[in-house]
Coordinates of C-alpha atoms and ligand atoms in Angstrom, one line a residue:
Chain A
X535 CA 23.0 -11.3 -12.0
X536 CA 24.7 -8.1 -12.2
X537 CA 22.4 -5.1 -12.9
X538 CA 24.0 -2.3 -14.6
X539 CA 22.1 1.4 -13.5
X540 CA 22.2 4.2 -15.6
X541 CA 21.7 8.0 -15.3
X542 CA 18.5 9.2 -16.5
X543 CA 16.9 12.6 -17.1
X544 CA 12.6 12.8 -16.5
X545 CA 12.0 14.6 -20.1
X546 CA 8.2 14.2 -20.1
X547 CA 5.2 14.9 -18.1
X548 CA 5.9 13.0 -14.9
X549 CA 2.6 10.9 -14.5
X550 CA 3.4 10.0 -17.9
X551 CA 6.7 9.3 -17.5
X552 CA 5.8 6.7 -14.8
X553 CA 3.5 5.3 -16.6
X554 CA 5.8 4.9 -19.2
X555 CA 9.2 3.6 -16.4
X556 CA 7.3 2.1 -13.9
X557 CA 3.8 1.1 -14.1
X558 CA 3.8 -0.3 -17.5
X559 CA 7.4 -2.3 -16.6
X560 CA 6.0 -4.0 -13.5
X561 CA 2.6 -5.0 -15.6
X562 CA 5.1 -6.9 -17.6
X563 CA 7.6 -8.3 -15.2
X564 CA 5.2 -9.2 -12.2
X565 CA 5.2 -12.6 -12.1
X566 CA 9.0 -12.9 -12.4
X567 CA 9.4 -9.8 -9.9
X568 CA 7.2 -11.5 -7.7
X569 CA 9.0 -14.8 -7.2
X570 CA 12.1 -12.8 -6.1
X571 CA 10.4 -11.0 -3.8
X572 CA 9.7 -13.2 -0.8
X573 CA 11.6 -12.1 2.3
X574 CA 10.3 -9.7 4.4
X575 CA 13.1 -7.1 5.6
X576 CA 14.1 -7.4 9.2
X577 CA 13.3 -3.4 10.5
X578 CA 9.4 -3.0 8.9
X579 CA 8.6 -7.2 10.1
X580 CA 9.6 -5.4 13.5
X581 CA 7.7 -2.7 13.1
X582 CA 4.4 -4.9 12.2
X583 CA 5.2 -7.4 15.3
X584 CA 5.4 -4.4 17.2
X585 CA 1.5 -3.4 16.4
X586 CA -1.2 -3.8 19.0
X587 CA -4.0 -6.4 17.9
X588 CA -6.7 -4.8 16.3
X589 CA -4.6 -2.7 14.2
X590 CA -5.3 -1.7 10.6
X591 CA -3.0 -0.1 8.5
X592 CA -2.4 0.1 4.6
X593 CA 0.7 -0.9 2.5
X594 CA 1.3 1.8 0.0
X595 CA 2.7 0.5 -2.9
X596 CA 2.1 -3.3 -1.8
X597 CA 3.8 -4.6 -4.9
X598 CA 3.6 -8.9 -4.5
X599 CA 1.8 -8.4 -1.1
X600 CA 4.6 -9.8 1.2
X601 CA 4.2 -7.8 3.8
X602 CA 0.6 -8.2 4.2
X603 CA 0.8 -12.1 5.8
X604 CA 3.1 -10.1 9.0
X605 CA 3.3 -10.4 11.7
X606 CA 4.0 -14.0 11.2
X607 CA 3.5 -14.9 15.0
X608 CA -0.1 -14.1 15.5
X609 CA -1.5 -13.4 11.8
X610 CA -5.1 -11.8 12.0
X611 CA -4.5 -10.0 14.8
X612 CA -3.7 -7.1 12.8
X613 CA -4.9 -6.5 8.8
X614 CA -3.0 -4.6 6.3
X615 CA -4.7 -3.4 3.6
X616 CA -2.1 -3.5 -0.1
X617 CA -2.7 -1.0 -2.4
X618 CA -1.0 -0.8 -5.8
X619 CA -0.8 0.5 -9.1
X620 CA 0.2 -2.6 -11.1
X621 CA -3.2 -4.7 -11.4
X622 CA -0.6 -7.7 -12.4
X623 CA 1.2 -7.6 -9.4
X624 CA -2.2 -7.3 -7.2
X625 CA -2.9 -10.2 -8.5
X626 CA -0.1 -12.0 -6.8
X627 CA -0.9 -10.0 -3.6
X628 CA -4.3 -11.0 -3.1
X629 CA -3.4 -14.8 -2.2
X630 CA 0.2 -13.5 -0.5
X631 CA 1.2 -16.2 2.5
X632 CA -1.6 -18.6 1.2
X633 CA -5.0 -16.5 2.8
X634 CA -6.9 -13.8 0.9
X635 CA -5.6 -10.8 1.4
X636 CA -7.3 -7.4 1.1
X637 CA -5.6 -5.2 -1.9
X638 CA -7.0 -2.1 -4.0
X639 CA -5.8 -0.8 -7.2
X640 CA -4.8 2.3 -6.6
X641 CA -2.3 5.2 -6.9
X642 CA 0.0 6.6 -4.5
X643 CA -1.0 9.9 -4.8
X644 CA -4.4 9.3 -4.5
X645 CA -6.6 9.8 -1.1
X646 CA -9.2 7.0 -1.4
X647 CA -9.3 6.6 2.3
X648 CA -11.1 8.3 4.8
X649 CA -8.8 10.8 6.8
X650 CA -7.4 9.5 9.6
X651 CA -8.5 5.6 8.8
X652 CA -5.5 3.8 9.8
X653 CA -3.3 3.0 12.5
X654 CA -0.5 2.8 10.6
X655 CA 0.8 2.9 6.6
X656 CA 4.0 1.0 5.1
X657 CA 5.3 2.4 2.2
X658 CA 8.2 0.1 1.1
X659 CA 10.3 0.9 -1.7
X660 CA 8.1 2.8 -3.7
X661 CA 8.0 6.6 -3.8
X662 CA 11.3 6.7 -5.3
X663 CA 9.9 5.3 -8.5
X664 CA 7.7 9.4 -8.1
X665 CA 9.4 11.1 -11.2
X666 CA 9.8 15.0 -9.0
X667 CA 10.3 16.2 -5.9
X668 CA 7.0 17.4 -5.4
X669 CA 5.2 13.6 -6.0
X670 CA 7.4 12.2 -3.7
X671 CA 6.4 14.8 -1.5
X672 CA 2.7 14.2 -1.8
X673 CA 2.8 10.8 -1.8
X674 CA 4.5 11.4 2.1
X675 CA 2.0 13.3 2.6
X676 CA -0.6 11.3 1.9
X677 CA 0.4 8.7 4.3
X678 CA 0.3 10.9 7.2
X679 CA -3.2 12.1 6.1
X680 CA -4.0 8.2 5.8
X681 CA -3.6 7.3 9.7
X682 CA -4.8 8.8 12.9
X683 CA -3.7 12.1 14.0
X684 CA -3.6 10.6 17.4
X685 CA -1.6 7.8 17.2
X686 CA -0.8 7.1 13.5
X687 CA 2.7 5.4 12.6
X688 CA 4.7 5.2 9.2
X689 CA 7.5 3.7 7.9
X690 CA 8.9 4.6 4.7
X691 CA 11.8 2.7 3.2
X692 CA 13.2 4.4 -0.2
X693 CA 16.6 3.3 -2.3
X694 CA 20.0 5.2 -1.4
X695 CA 22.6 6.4 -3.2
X696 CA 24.7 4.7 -0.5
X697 CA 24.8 0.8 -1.8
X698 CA 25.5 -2.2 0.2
X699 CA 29.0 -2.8 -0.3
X700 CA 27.7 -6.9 -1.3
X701 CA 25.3 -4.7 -3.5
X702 CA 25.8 -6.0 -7.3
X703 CA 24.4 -3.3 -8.6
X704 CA 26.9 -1.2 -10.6
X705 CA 26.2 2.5 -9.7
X706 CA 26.9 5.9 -12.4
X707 CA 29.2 8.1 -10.6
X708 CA 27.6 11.0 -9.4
X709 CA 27.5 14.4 -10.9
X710 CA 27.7 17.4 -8.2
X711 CA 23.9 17.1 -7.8
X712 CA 24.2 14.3 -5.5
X713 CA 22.8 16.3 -2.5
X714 CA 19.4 16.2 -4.4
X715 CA 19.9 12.3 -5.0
X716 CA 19.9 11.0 -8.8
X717 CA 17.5 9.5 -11.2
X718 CA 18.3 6.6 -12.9
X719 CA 16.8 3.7 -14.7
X720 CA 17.4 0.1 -13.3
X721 CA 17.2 -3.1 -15.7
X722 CA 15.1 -5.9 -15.5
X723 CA 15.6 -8.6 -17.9
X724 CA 13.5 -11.3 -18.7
X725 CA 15.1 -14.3 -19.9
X726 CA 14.2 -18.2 -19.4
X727 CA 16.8 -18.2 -16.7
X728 CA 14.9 -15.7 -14.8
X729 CA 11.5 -17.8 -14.9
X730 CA 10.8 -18.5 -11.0
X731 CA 13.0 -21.1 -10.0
X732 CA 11.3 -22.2 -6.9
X733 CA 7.6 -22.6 -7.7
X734 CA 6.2 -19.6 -5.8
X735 CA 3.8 -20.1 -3.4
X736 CA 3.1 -17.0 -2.9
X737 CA 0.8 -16.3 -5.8
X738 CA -2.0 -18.0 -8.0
X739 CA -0.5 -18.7 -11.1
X740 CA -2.9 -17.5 -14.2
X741 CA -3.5 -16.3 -18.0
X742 CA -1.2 -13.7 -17.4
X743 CA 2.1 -15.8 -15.7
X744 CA 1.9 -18.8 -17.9
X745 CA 1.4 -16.3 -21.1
X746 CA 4.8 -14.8 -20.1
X747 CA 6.5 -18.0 -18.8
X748 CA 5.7 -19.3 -22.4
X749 CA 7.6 -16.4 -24.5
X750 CA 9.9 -17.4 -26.5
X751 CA 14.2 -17.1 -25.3
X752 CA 14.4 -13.9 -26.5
X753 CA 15.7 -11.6 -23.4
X754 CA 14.2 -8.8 -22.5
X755 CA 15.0 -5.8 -21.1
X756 CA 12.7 -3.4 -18.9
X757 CA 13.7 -0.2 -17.5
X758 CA 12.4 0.7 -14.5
X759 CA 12.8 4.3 -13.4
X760 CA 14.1 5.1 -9.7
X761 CA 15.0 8.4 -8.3
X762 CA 17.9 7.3 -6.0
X763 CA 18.0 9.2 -2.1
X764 CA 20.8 11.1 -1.5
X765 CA 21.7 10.8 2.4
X766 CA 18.9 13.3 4.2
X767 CA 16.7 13.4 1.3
X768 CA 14.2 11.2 3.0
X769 CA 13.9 13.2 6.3
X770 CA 13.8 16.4 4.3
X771 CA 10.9 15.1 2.4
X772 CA 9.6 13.7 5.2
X773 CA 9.4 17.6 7.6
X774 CA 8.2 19.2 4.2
X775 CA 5.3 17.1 3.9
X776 CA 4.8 17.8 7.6
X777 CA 5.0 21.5 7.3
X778 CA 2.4 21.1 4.5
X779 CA -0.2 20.0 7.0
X780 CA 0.5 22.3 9.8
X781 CA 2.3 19.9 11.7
X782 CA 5.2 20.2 13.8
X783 CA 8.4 18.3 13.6
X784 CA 9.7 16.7 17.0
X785 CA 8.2 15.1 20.3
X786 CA 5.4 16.9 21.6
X787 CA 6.5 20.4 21.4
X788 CA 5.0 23.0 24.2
X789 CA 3.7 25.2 21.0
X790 CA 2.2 23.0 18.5
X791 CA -1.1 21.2 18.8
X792 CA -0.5 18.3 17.0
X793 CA 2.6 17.1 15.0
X794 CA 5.3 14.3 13.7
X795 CA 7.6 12.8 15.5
X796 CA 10.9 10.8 14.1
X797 CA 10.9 7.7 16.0
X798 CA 13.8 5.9 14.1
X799 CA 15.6 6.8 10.8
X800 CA 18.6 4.9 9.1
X801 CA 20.3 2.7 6.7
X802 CA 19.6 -1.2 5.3
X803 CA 20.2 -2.6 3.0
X804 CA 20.8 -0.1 0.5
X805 CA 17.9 2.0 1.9
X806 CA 16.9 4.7 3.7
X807 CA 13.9 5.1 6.1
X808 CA 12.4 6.7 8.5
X809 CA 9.7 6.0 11.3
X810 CA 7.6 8.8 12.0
X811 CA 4.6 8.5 15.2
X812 CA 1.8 11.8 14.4
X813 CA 0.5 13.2 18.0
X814 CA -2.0 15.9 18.9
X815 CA -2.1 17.7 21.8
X816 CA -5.3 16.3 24.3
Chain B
X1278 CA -10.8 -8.6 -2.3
X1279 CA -13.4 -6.1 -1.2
X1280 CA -14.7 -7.6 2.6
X1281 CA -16.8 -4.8 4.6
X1282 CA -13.3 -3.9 6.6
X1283 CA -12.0 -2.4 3.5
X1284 CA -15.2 -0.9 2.2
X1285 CA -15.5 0.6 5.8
X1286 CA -12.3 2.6 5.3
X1287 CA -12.4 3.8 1.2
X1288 CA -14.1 7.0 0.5
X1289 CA -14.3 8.5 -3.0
X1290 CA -11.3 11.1 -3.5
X1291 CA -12.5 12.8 -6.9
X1292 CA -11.1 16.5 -6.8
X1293 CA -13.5 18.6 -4.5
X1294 CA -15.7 16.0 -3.5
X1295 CA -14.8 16.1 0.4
X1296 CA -18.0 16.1 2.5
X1297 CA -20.3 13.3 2.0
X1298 CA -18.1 10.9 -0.5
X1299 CA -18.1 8.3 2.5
X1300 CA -20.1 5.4 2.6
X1301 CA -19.4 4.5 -1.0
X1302 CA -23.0 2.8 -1.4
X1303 CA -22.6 -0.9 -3.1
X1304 CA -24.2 -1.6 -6.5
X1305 CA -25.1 -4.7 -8.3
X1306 CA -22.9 -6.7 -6.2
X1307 CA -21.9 -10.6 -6.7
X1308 CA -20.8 -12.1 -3.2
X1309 CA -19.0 -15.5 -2.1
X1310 CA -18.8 -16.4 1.7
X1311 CA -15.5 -17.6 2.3
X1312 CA -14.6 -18.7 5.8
X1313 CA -11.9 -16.8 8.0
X1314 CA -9.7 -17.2 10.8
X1315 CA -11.6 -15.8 13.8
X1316 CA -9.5 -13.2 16.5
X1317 CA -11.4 -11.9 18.7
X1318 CA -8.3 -9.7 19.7
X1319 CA -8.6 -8.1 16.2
X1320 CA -12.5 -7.4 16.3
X1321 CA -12.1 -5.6 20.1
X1322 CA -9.1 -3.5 19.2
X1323 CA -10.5 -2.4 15.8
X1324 CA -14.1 -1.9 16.8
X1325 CA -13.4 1.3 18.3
X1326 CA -11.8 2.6 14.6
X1327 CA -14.9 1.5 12.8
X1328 CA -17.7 3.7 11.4
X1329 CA -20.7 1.7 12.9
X1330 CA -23.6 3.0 11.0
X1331 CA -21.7 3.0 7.9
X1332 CA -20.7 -1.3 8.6
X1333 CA -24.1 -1.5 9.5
X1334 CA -25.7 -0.2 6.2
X1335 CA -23.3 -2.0 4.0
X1336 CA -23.9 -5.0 5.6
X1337 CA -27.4 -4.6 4.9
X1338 CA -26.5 -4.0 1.3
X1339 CA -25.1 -7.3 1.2
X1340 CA -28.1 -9.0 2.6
X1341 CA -26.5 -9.3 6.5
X1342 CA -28.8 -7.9 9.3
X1343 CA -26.6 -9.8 12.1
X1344 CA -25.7 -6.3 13.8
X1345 CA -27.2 -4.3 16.2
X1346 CA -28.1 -0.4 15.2
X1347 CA -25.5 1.1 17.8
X1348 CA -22.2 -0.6 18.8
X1349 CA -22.8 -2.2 21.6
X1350 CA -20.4 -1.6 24.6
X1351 CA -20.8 -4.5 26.3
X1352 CA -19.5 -7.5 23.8
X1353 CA -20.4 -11.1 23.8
X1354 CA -19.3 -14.0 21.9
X1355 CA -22.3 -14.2 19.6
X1356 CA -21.9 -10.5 18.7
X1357 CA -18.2 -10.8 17.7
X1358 CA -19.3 -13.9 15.6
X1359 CA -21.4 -11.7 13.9
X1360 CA -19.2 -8.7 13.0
X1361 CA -16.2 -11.6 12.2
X1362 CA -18.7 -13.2 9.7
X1363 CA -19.9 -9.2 8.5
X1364 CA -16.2 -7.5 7.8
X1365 CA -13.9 -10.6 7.1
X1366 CA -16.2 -13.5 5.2
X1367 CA -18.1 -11.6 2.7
X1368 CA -16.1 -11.1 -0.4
X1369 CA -17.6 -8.7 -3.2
X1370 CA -16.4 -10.0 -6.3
X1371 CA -17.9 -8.2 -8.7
X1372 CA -20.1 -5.0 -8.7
X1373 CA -19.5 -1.3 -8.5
X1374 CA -19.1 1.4 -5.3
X1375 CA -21.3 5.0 -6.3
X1376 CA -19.8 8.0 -4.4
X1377 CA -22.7 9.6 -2.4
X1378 CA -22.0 12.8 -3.6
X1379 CA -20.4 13.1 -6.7
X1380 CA -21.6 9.5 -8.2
X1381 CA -18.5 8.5 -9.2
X1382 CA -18.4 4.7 -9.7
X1383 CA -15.5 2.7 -9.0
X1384 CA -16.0 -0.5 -10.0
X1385 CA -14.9 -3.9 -8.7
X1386 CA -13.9 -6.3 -11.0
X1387 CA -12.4 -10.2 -9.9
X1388 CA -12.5 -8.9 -6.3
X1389 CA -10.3 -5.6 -6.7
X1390 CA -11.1 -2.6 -6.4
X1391 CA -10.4 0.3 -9.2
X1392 CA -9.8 3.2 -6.9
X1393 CA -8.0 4.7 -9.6
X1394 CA -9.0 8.1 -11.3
X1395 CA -8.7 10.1 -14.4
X1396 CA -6.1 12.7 -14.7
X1397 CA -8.3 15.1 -14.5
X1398 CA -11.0 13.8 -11.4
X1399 CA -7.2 14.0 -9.0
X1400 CA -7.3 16.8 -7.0
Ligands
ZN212 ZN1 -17.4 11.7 -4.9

């Protein structure tokens, strides 16, 4: 299915305007969503595989849980905790990879966590659905205030203006603003022929699937709101929210007490992210 | 769900409440047992990240009194049965978690958690 984007101006209050894009849209579409969301991507089931047992960490913006099962090749030896904003989609979550997961109902920007609680925090293709600069901002933030300030790690994976060239997605040319990436709305329409074709096992079906599998024909179309990240974007986000909390930027620097350092940053799949370790002096 | 590891890592986040918002204390809680993998490679990595006394109190709420006081440094089988059964088999279904401080209740509602807050409780 081809997905036309469109150019889009945030012309409200921004909480309001999410609520309005984004939470409300994946209330309505999770069960679809959710059965087209299976496969973890290659770079974050590294990252998990790559955590000592014992590990807890917290999946920011957990969506369909399908990152909480990982890593695949000794599950339980590490727990990751899914927290969302769509109860809908937590829904589908809670049973992700057939075991009873962990999830809270939550919000990005919130701090329901005790400083410093994890070892490490996913946050997968959700702040770019913050409506300004400054959410997006906090919402980083809040993931490094989430994990240890010893050894905490993050990986943050956000949608670029740069598509996969096998992308389907039909792009708006950019205005001049492109530095600053672009906000647009992405379609989801709900038809019959978008009904899960394999039966999912990823989630418990319930009142709520079988009430949308049973709508009429009729297709549907959802907006969902996406700020798009210009090339950069992400790392400048990324040393802001840093600066914020009085940390410095780079490996272990002979000045600073404590700090973030970029272990990996880059492309896939029509993403950026970045891999950040914090450190404090001993 | 809401087992005792994720209950041992939540603290209420209403604007200015920052010093005594953790343990959320559990209210009017309705449990189910529900057995889990065991790893003891999990439990001895993670102990260490743990607040004790706060595991040890909620564990109490819940009607579990399996766990020592203090952490123990030396660990045996028996003991990491214990704290497997404590954070990873007791589900809170239903119920509520009251801030310390501030009293804020977040309820729990078909094993989730609503960690969410009004507008105006963000800070
Ligand atoms: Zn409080």
């Amino acid at each position: 299915m081809s997905t036309k984007v469109t150019a889009t101006v945030v012309d409200s209050d921004p909480s309001l305007y999410e609520e309005n894009h984004v939470h409300q849209v994946y209330d309505q579409i999770a069960s679809h969503f959710s059965a087209t969301r299976y496969k973890p991507w290659p770079i974050i089931a590294a990252f998990l595989s790559s955590l000592p047992p014992g590990s807890v960490g917290l999946d920011s913006g957990t969506g369909n849980g399908k990152y909480l099962p990982l890593p695949i090749e000794r599950p339980g030896s590490v727990w990751t905790i899914g927290l969302d904003r769509s109860r809908n989609l937590l829904r589908a979550a809670r049973t992700a990879g057939q075991s009873t997961r962990e999830v809270v109902w939550g919000d990005v920007l919130g701090k329901s966590w005790r400083d410093g609680a994890f070892d490490y925090a996913i946050s997968i293709a959700t702040i770019h659905h913050l409506a300004t600069p400054k959410r997006r901002m906090d919402a980083v933030q809040r993931l490094f205030e989430c994990v240890s300030p010893t050894h905490g790690r993050v990986l943050i994976y956000v949608w670029a203006i740069e598509q996969d060239a096998q992308s389907k997605r039909q792009i708006p040319t950019s205005t001049d603003q492109s530095a600053l990436g672009q906000d647009v709305f992405v379609p989801w329409v709900l038809t019959s022929q978008t009904a899960p074709r394999k039966p999912n096992r990823q989630h418990v079906r319930d009142e709520a699937d079988l009430a949308v599998d049973t709508q009429p024909v009729e297709p549907q179309t959802f907006n969902r709101y996406y700020h798009m990240f210009a090339e950069g974007e992400l790392d400048e986000l990324v040393r802001c929210a840093a600066v914020n909390l009085g940390l410095a930027v780079g490996a272990s620097e002979t000045d600073a007490d404590a700090g973030i350092e970029i272990v990996q940053r880059g492309w896939e799949r029509s993403n950026h992210y970045v891999e950040v370790r914090r450190w404090r002096r001993a | 769900m809401v087992r005792l590891i994720t209950h041992n890592l939540l603290a209420c986040h209403v604007k200015r409440c920052t010093t005594n918002n953790f343990p959320l204390q559990l209210k009017d809680v309705q449990l189910a047992l529900r057995e889990a993998e065991f790893n003891a490679d999990f439990l001895r990595g993670f102990m260490p990240r743990l607040e004790w006394t706060a595991l040890v109190q909620a564990a109490c709420q819940v009607g579990d009194d399996s766990l020592p006081l203090e952490a123990p440094e030396m660990v045996d089988d028996e003991f990491l049965k214990n704290l497997h059964h404590v954070l990873l088999e007791i589900h809170i279904e239903e119920g509520a978690m009251v801030c310390p401080n501030c009293q804020h209740v977040y309820p729990i509602s078909n094993g989730i958690p609503n960690m969410l807050l009004a507008e105006n409780e963000i800070g």
